[in-house]
PDB file of C-alpha atoms in Angstrom:
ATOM      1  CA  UNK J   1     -90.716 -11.995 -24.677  1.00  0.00           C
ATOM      2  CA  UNK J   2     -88.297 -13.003 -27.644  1.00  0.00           C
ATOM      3  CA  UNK J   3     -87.320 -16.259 -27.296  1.00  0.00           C
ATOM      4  CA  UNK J   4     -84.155 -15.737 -29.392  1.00  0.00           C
ATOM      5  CA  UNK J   5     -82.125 -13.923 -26.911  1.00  0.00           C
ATOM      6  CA  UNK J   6     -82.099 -17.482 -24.751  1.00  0.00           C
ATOM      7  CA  UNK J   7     -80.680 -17.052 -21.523  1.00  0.00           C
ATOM      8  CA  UNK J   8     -77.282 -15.723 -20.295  1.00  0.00           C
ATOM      9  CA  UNK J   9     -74.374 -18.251 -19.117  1.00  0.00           C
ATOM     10  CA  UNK J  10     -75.530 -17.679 -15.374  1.00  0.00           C
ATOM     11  CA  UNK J  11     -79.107 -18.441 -16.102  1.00  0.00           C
ATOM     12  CA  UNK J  12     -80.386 -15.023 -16.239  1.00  0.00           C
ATOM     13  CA  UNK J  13     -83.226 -14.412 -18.587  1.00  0.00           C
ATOM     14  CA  UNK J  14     -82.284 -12.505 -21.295  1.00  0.00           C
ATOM     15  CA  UNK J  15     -85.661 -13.611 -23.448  1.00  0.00           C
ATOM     16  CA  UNK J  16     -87.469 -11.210 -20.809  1.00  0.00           C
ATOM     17  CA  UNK J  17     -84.726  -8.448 -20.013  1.00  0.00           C
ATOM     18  CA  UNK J  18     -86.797  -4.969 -20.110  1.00  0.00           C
ATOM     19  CA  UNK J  19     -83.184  -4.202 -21.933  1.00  0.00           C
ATOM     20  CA  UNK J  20     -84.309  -4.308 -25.699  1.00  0.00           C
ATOM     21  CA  UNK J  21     -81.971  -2.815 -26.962  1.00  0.00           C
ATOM     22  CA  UNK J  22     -79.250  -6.255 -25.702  1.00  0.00           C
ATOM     23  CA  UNK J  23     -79.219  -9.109 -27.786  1.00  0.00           C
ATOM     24  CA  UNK J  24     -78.511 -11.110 -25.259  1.00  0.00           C
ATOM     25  CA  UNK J  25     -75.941 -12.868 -23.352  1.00  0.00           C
ATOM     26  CA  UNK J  26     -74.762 -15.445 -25.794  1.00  0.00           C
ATOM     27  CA  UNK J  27     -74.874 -12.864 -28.455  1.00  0.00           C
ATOM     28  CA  UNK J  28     -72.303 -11.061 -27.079  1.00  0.00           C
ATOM     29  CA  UNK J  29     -74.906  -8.430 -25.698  1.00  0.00           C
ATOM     30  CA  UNK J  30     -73.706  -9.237 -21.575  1.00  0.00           C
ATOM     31  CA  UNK J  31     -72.372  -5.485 -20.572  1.00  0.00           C
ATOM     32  CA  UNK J  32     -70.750  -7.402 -17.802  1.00  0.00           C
ATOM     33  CA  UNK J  33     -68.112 -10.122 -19.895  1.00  0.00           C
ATOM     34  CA  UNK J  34     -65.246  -9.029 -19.269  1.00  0.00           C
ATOM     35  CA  UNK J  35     -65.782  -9.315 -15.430  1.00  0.00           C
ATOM     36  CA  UNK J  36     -68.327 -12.062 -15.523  1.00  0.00           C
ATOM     37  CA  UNK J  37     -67.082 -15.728 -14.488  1.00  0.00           C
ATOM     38  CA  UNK J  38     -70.368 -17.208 -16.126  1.00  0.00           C
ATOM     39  CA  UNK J  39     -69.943 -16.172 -19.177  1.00  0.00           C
ATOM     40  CA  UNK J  40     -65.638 -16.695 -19.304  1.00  0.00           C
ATOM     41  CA  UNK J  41     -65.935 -20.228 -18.170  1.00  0.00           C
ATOM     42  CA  UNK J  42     -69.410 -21.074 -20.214  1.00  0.00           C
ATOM     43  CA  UNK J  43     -67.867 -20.125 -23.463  1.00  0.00           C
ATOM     44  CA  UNK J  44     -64.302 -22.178 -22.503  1.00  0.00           C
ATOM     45  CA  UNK J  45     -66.234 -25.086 -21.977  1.00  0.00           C
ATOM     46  CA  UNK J  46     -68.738 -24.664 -24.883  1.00  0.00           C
ATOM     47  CA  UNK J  47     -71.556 -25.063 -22.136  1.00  0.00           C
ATOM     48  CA  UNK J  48     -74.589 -23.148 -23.145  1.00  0.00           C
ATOM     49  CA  UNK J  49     -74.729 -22.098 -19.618  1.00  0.00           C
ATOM     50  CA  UNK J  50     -73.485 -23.018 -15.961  1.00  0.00           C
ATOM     51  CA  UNK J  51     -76.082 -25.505 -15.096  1.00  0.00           C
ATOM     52  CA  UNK J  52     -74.682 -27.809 -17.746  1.00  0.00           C
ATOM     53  CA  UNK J  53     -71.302 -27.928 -15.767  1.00  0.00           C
ATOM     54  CA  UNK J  54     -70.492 -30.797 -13.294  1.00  0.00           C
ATOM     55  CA  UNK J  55     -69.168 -28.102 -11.260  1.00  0.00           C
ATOM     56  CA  UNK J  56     -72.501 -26.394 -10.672  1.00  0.00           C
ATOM     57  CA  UNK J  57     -72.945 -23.908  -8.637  1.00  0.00           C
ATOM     58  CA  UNK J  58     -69.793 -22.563  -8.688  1.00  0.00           C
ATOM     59  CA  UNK J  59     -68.690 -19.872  -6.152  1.00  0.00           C
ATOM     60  CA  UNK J  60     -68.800 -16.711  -5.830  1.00  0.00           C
ATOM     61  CA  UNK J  61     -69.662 -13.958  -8.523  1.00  0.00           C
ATOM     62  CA  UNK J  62     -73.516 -14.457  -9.884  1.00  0.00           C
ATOM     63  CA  UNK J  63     -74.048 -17.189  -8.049  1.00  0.00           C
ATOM     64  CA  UNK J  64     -73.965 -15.590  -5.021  1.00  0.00           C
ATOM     65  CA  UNK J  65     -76.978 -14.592  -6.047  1.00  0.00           C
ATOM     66  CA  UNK J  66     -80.382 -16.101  -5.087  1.00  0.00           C
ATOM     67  CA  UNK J  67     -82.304 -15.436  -8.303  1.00  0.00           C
ATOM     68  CA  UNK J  68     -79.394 -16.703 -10.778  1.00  0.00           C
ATOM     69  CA  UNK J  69     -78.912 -19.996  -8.851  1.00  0.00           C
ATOM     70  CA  UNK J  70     -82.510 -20.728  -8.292  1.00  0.00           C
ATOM     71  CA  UNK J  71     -82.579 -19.724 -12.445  1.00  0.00           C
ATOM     72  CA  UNK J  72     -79.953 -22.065 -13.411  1.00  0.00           C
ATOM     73  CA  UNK J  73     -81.240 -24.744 -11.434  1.00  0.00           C
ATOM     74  CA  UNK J  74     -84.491 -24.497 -13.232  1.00  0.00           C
ATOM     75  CA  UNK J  75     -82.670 -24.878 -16.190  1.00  0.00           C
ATOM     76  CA  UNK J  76     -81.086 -27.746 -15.194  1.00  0.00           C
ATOM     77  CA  UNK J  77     -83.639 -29.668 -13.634  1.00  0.00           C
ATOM     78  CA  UNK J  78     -86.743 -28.448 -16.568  1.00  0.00           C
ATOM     79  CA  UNK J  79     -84.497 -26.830 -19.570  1.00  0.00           C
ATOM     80  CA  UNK J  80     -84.582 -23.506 -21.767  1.00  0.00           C
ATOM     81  CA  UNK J  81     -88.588 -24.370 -23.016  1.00  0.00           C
ATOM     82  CA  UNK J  82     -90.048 -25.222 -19.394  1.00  0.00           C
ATOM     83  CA  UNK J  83     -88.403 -21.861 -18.399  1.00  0.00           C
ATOM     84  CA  UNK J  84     -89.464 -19.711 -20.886  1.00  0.00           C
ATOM     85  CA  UNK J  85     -93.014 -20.398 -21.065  1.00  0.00           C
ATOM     86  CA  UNK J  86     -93.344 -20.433 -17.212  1.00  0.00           C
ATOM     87  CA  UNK J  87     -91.782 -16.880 -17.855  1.00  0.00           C
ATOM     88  CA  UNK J  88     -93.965 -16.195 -20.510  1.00  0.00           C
ATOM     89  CA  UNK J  89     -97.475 -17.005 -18.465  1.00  0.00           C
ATOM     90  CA  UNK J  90     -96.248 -15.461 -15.234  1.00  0.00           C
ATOM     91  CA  UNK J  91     -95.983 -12.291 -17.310  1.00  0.00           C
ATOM     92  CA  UNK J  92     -99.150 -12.251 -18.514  1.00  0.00           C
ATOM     93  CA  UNK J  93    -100.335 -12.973 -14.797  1.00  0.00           C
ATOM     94  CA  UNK J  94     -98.164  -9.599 -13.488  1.00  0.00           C
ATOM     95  CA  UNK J  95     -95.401 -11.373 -12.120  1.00  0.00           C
ATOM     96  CA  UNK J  96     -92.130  -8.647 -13.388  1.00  0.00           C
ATOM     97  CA  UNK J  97     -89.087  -9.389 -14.638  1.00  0.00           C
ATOM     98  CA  UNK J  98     -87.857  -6.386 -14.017  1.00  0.00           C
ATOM     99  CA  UNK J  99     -89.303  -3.204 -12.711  1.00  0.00           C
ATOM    100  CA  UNK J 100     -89.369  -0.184 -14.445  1.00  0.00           C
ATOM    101  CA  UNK J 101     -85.840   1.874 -14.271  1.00  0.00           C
ATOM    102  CA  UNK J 102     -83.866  -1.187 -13.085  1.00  0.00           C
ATOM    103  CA  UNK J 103     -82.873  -4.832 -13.052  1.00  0.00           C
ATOM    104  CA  UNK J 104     -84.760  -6.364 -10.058  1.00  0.00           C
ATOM    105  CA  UNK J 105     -88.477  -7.588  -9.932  1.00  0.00           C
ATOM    106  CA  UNK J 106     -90.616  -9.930  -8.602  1.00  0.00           C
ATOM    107  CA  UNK J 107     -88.300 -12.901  -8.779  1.00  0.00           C
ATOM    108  CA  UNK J 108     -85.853 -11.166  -6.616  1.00  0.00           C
ATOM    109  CA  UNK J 109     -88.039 -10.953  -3.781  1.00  0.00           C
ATOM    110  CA  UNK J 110     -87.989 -14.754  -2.507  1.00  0.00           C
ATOM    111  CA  UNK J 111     -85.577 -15.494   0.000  1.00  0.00           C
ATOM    112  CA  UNK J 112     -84.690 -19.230  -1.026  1.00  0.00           C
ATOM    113  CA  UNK J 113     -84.181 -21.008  -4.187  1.00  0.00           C
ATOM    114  CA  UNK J 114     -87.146 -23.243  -3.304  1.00  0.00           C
ATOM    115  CA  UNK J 115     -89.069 -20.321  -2.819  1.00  0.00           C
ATOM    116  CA  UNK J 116     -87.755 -18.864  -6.610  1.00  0.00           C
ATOM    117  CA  UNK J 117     -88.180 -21.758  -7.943  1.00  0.00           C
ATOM    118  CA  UNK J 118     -92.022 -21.851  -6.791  1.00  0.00           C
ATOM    119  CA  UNK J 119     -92.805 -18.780  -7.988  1.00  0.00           C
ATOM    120  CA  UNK J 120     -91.560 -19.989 -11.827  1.00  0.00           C
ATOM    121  CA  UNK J 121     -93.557 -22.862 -11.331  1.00  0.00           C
ATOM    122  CA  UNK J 122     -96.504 -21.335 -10.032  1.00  0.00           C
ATOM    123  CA  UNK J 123     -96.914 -17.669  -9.939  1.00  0.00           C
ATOM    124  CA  UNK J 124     -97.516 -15.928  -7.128  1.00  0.00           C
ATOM    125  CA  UNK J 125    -100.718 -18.146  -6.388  1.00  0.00           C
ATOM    126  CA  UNK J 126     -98.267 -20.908  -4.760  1.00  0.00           C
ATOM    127  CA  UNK J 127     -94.832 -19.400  -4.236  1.00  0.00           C
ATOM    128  CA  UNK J 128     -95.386 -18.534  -0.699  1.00  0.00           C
TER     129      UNK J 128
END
């Protein structure tokens, strides 16, 4: 894990991306900016990511997406530090970021928020 790379504006963990080579969203590393409604409207409104907005969830785009809303919730509710060591003890317990050769892993297999959220929490001793 390196801490340093933070999260991106949706709430995606960039501190555990199997993508070393990125330096992460707020670093200007996101591949996907100049498409990406998280990271336009985070840096317009100096948030350091979408669960600091009033708005929150938006819409559409990421947040369609189970794993970045349940994410940014998390952030919202227990901040960057709660987040990241959850991350960084479920990874020693097995729980993947991503699996090997793409961008999905274990916390894209819950079907809820709730159930995402959980799993952070948790592990995979309580998250279902």
């Amino acid at each position: 894990m390196d801490r340093t790379k933070g999260f991106g504006y949706c709430g995606l963990a960039c501190c555990i991306c199997s993508d070393g080579a990125c330096p992460g969203c707020r670093r200007e590393g996101c591949g996907n900016r100049d498409w990406c409604g998280c990271f336009r409207c985070g840096r317009e409104k100096g948030h350091a990511g979408c669960w600091e907005c009033a708005g929150f969830p938006c819409a559409g785009g990421m947040m369609e997406k189970t794993k970045v809303r349940a994410f940014a919730r998390f952030l919202r509710e227990y901040g960057e530090e709660k987040l990241m060591d959850c991350l960084e003890r479920n990874e020693r317990a097995g729980v993947v970021y991503h699996y090997p050769g793409g961008f999905l892993g274990d916390y894209d297999a819950p079907g809820t928020e709730e159930e995402t959220i959980a799993l952070i929490l948790h592990g995979r001793g309580s998250a279902g």
